[in-house]
Tab-separated table of N, CA and C in Angstrom:
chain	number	residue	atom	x	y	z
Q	217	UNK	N	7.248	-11.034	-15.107
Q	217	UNK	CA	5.859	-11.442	-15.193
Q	217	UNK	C	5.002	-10.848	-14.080
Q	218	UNK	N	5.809	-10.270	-12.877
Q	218	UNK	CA	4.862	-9.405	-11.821
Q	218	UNK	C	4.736	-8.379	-12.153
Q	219	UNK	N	3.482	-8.354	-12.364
Q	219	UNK	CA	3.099	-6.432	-12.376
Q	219	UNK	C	2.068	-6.463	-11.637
Q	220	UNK	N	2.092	-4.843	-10.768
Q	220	UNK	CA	1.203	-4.399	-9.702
Q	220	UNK	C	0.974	-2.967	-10.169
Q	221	UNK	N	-0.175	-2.715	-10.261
Q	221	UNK	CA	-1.014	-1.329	-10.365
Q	221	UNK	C	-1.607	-0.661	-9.537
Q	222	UNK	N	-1.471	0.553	-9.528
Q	222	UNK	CA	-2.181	0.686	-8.094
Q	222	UNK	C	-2.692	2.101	-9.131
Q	223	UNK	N	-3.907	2.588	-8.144
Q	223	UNK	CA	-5.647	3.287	-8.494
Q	223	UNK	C	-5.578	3.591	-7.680
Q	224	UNK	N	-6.631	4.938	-7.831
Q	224	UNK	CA	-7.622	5.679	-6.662
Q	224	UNK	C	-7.209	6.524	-6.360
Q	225	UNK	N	-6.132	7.226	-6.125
Q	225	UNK	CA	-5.441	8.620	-6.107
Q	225	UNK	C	-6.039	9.818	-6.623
Q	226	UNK	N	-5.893	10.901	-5.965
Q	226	UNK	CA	-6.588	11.746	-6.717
Q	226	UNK	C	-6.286	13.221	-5.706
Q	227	UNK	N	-7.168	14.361	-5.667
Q	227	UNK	CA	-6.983	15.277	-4.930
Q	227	UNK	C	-8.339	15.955	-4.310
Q	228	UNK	N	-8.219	15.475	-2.408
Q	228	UNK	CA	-8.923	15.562	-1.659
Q	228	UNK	C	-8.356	17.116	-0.616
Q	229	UNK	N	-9.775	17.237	-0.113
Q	229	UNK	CA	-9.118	17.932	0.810
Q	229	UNK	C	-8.856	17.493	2.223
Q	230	UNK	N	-8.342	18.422	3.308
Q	230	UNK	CA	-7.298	17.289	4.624
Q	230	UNK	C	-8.765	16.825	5.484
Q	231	UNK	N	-9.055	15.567	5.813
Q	231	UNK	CA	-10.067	15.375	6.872
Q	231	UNK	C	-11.222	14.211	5.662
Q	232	UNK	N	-10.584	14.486	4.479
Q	232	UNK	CA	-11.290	13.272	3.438
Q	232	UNK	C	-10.884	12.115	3.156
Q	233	UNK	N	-11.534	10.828	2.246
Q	233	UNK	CA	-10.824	10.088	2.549
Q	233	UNK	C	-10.595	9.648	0.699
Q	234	UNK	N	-9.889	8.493	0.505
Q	234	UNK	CA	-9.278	7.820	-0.223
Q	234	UNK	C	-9.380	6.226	-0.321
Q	235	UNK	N	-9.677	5.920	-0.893
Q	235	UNK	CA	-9.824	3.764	-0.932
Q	235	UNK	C	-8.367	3.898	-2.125
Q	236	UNK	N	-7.280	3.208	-2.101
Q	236	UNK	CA	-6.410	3.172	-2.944
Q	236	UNK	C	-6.176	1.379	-3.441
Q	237	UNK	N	-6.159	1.332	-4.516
Q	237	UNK	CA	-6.230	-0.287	-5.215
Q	237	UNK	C	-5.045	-1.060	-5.753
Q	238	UNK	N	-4.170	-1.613	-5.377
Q	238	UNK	CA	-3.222	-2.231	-5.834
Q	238	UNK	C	-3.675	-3.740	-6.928
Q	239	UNK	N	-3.661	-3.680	-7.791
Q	239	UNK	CA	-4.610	-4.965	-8.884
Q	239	UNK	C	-2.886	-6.028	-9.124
Q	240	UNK	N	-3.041	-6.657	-8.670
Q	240	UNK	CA	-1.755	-8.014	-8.684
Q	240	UNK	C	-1.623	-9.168	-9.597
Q	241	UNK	N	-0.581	-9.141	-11.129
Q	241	UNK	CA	-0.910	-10.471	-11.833
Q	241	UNK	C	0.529	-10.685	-11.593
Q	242	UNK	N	0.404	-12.158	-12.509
Q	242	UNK	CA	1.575	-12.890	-12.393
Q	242	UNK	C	2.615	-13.990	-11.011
Q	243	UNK	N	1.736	-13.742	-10.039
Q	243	UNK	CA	1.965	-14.469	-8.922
Q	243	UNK	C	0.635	-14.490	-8.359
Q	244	UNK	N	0.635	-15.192	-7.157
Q	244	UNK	CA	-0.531	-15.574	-6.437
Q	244	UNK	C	-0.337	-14.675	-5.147
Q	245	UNK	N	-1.305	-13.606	-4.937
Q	245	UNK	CA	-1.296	-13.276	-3.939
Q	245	UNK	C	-1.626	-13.420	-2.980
Q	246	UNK	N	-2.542	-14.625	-2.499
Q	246	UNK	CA	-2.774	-15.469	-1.185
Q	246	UNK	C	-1.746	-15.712	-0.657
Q	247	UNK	N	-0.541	-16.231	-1.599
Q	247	UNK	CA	0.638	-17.276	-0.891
Q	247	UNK	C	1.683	-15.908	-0.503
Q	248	UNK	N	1.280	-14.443	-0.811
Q	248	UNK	CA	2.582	-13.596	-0.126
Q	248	UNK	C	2.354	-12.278	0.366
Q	249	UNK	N	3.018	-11.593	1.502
Q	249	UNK	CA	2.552	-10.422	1.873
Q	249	UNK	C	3.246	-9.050	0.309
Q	250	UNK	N	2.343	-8.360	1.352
Q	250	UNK	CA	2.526	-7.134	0.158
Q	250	UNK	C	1.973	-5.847	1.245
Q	251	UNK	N	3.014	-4.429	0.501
Q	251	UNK	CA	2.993	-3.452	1.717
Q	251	UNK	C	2.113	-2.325	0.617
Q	252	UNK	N	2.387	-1.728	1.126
Q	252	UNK	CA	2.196	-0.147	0.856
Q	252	UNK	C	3.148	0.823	1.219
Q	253	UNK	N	3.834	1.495	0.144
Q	253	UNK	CA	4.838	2.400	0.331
Q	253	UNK	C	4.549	3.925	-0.041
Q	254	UNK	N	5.025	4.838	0.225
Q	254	UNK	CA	4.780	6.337	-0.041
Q	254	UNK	C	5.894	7.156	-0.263
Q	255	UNK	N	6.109	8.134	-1.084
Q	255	UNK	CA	7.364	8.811	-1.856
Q	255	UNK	C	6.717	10.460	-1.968
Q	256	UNK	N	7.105	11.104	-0.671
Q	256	UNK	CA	6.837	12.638	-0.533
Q	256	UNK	C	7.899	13.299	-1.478
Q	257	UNK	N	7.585	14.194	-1.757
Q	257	UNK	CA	8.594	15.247	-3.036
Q	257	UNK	C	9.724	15.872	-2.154
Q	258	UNK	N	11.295	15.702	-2.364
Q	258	UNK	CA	12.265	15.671	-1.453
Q	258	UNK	C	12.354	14.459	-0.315
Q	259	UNK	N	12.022	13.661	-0.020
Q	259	UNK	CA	12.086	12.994	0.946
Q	259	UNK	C	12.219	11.269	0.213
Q	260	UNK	N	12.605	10.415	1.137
Q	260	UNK	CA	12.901	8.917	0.581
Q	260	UNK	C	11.714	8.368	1.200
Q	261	UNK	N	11.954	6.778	0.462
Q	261	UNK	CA	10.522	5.966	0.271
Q	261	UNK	C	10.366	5.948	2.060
Q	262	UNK	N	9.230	5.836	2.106
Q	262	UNK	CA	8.964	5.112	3.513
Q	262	UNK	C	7.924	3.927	3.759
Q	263	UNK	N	7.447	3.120	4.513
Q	263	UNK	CA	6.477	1.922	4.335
Q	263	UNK	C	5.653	2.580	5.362
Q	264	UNK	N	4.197	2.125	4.687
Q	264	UNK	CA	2.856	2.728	5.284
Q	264	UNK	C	2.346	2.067	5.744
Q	265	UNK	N	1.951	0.715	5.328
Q	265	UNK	CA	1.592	-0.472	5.554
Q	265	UNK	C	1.529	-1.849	4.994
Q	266	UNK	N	1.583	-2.847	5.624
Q	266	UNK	CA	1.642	-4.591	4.730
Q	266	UNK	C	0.893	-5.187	5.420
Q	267	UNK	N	0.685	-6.161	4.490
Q	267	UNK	CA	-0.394	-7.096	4.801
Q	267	UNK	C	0.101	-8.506	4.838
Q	268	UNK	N	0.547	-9.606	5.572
Q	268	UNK	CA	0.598	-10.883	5.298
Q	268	UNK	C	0.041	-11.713	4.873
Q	269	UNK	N	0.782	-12.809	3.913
Q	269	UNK	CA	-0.374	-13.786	3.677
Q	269	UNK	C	-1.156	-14.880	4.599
Q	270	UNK	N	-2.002	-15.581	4.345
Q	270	UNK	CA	-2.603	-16.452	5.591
Q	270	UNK	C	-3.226	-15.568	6.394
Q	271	UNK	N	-2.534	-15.461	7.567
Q	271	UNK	CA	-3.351	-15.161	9.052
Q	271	UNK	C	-3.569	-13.583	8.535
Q	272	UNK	N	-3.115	-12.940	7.709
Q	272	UNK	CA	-3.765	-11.478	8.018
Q	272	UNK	C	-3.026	-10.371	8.140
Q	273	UNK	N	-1.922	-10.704	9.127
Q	273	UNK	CA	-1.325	-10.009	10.323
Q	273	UNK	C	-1.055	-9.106	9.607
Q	274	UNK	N	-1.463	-7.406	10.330
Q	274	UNK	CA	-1.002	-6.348	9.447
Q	274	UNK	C	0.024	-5.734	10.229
Q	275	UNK	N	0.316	-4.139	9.531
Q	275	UNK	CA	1.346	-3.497	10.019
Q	275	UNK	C	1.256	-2.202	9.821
Q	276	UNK	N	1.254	-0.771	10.555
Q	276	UNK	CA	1.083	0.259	9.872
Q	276	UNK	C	1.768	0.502	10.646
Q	277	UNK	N	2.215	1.966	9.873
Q	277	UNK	CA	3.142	3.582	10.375
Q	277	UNK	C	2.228	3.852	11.505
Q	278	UNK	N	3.239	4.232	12.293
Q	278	UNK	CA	2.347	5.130	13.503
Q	278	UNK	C	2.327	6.291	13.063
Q	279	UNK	N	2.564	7.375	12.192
Q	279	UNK	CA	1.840	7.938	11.700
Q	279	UNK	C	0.330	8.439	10.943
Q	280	UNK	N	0.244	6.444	10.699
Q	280	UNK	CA	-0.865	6.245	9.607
Q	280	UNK	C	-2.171	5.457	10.533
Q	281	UNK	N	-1.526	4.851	11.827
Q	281	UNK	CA	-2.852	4.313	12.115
Q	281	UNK	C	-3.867	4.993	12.929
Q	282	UNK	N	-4.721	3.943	12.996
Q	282	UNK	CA	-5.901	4.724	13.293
Q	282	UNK	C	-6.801	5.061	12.473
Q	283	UNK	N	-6.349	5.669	11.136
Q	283	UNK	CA	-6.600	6.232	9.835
Q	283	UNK	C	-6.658	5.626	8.547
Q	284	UNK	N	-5.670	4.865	8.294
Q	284	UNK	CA	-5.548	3.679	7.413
Q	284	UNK	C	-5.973	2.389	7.671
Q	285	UNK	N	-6.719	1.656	6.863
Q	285	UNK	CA	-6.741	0.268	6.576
Q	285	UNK	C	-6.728	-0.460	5.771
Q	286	UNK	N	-5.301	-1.506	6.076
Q	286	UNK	CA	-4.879	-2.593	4.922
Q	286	UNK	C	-5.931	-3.423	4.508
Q	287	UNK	N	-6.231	-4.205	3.019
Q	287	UNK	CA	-6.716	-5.402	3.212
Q	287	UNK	C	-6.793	-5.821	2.081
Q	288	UNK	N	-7.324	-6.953	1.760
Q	288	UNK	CA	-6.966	-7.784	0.620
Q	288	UNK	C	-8.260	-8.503	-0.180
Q	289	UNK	N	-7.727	-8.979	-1.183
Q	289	UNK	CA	-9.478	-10.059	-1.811
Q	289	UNK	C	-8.519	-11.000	-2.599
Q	290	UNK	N	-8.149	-12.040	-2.048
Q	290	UNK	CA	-7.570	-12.830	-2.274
Q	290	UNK	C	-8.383	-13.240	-4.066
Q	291	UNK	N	-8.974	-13.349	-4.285
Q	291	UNK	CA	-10.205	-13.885	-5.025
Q	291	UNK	C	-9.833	-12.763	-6.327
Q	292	UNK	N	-9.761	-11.519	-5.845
Q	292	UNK	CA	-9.096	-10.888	-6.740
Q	292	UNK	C	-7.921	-10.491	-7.606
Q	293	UNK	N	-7.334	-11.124	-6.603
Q	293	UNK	CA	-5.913	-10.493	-6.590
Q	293	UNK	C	-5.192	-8.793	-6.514
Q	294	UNK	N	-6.397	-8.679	-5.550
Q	294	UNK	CA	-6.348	-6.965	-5.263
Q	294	UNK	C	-6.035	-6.324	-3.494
Q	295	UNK	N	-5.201	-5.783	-3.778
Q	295	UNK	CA	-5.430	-5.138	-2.039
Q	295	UNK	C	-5.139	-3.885	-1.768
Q	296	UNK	N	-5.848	-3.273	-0.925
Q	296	UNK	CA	-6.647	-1.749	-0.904
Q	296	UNK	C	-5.808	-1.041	0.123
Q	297	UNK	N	-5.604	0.308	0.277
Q	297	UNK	CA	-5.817	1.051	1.092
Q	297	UNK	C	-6.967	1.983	1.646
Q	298	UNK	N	-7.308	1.568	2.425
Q	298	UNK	CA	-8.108	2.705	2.662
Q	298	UNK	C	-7.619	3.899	3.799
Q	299	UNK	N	-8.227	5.085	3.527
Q	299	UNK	CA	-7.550	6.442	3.785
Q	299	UNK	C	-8.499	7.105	4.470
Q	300	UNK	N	-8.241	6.957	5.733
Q	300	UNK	CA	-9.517	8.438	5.877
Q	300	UNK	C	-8.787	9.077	6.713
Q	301	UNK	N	-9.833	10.579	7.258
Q	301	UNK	CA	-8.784	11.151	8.047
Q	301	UNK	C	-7.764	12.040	7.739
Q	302	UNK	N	-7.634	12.281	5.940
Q	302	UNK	CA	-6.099	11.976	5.188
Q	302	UNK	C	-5.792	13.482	6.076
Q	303	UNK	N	-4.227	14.109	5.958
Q	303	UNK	CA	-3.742	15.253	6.408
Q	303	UNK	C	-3.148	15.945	4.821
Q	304	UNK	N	-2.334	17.158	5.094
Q	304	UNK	CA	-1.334	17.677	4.072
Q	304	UNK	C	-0.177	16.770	3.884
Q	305	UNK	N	0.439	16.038	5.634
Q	305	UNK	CA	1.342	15.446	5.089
Q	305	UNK	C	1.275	14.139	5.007
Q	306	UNK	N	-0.242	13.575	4.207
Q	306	UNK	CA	-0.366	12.543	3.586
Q	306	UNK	C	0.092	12.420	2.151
Q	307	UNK	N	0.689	13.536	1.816
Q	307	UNK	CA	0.906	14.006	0.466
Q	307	UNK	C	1.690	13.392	-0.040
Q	308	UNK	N	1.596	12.526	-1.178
Q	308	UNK	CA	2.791	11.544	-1.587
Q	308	UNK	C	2.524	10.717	-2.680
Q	309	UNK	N	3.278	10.021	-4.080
Q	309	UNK	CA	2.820	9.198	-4.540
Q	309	UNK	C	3.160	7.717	-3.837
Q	310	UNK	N	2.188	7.283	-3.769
Q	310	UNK	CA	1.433	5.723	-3.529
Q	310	UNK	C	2.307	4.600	-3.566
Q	311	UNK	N	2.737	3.755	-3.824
Q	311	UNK	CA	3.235	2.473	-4.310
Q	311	UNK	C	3.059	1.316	-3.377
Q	312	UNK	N	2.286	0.243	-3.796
Q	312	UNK	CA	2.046	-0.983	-3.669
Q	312	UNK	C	3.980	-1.756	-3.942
Q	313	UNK	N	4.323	-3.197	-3.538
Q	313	UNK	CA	5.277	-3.997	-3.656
Q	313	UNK	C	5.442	-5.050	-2.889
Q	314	UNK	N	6.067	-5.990	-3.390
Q	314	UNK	CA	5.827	-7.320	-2.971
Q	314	UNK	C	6.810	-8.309	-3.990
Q	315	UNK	N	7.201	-9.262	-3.502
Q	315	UNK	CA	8.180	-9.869	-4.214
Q	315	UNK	C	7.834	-11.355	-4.426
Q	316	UNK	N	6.404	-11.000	-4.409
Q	316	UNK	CA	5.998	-12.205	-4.808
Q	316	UNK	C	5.503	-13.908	-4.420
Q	317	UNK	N	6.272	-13.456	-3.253
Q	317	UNK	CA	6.976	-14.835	-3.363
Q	317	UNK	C	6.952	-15.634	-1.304
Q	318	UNK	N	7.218	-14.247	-1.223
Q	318	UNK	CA	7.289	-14.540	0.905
Q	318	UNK	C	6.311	-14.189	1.599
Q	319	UNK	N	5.506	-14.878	2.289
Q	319	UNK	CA	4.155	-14.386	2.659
Q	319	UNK	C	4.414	-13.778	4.079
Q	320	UNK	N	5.548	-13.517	4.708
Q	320	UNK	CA	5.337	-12.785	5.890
Q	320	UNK	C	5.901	-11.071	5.694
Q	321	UNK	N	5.615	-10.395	6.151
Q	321	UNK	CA	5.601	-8.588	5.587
Q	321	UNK	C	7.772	-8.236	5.858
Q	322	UNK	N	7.568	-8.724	7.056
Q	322	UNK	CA	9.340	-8.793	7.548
Q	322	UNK	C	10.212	-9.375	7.055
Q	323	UNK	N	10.162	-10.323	5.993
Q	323	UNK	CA	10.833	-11.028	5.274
Q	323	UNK	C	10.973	-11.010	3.948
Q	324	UNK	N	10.089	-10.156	3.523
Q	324	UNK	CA	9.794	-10.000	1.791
Q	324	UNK	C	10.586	-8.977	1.275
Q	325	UNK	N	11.051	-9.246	0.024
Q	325	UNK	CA	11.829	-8.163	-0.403
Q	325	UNK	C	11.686	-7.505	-1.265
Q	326	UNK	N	10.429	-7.255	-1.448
Q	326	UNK	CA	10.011	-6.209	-2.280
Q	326	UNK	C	10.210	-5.609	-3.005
Q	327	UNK	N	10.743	-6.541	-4.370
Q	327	UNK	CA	11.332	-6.397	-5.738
Q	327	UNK	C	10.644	-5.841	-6.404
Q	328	UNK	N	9.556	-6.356	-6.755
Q	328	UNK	CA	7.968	-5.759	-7.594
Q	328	UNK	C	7.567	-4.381	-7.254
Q	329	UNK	N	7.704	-3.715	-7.868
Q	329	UNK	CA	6.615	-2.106	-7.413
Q	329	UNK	C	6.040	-1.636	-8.500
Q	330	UNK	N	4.454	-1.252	-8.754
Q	330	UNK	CA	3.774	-0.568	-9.175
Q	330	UNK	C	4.167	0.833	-9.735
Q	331	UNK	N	3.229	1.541	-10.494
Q	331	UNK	CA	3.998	2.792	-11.250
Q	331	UNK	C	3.498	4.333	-10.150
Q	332	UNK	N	2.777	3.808	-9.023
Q	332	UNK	CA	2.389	4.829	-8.377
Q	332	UNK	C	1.108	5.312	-8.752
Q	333	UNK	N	0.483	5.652	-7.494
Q	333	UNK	CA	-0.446	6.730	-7.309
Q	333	UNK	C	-0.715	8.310	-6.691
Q	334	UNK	N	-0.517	9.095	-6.992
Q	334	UNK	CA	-0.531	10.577	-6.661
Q	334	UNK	C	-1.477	10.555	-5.472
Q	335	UNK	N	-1.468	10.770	-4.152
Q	335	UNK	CA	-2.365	11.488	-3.396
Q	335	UNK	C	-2.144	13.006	-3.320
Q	336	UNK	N	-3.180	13.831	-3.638
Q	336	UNK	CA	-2.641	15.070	-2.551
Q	336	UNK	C	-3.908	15.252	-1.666
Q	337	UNK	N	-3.483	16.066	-0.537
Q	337	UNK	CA	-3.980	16.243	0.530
Q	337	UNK	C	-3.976	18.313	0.700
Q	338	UNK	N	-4.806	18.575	0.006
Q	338	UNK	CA	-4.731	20.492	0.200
Q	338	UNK	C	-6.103	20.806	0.318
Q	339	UNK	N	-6.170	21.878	0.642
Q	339	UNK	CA	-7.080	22.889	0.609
Q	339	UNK	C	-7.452	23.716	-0.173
């Protein structure tokens, strides 16, 4: 009954930015954190960023901060990336996940994943 979608992907060039949309049914996403994951071509998943439920508390790649920002609309049941800054090796499809269910980012097990979003990052 969880499905997560994620939007906004597309092809920028390096120094542009990106808003990316994860849309959340079937659970309540107030009551749980949810990350952001990324899948470069040859390379394994890695986590970009999460968001907790309640207080907020986020988390990014030190690769990604500075540049990225997590956030959420409870009201929606939607939560965003935003991208600026992006590089070449921002290059990756997307994925939102969340398991629904554990509202702190370190504890969730992130059963649920979305079908992906394509970024590229070229010239």
């Amino acid at each position: 009954q969880v499905q997560l979608v994620e939007s906004g992907g597309g092809l920028v060039q390096p120094g542009g930015s990106l808003r990316l949309s994860c849309a959340a049914s079937g659970f309540t996403l107030a009551n749980t954190a949810i990350g952001w994951f990324r899948q470069a071509p040859g390379k394994e998943r890695e986590g970009v960023s999460c968001i907790s439920s309640s207080d907020g508390i986020t988390y990014y790649a030190d690769s990604v901060k500075g540049r990225f920002t997590i956030s959420r609309d409870n009201n929606k049941n939607t939560v965003y990336l935003q991208m600026n800054s992006l590089k070449p090796e921002d290059t990756a499809v997307y994925y939102c996940a969340t398991d629904g269910v554990v509202p702190d980012c370190e504890d969730n097990d992130y059963d649920y994943w979305g079908q992906g979003t394509q970024v590229t990052v070229s010239s």
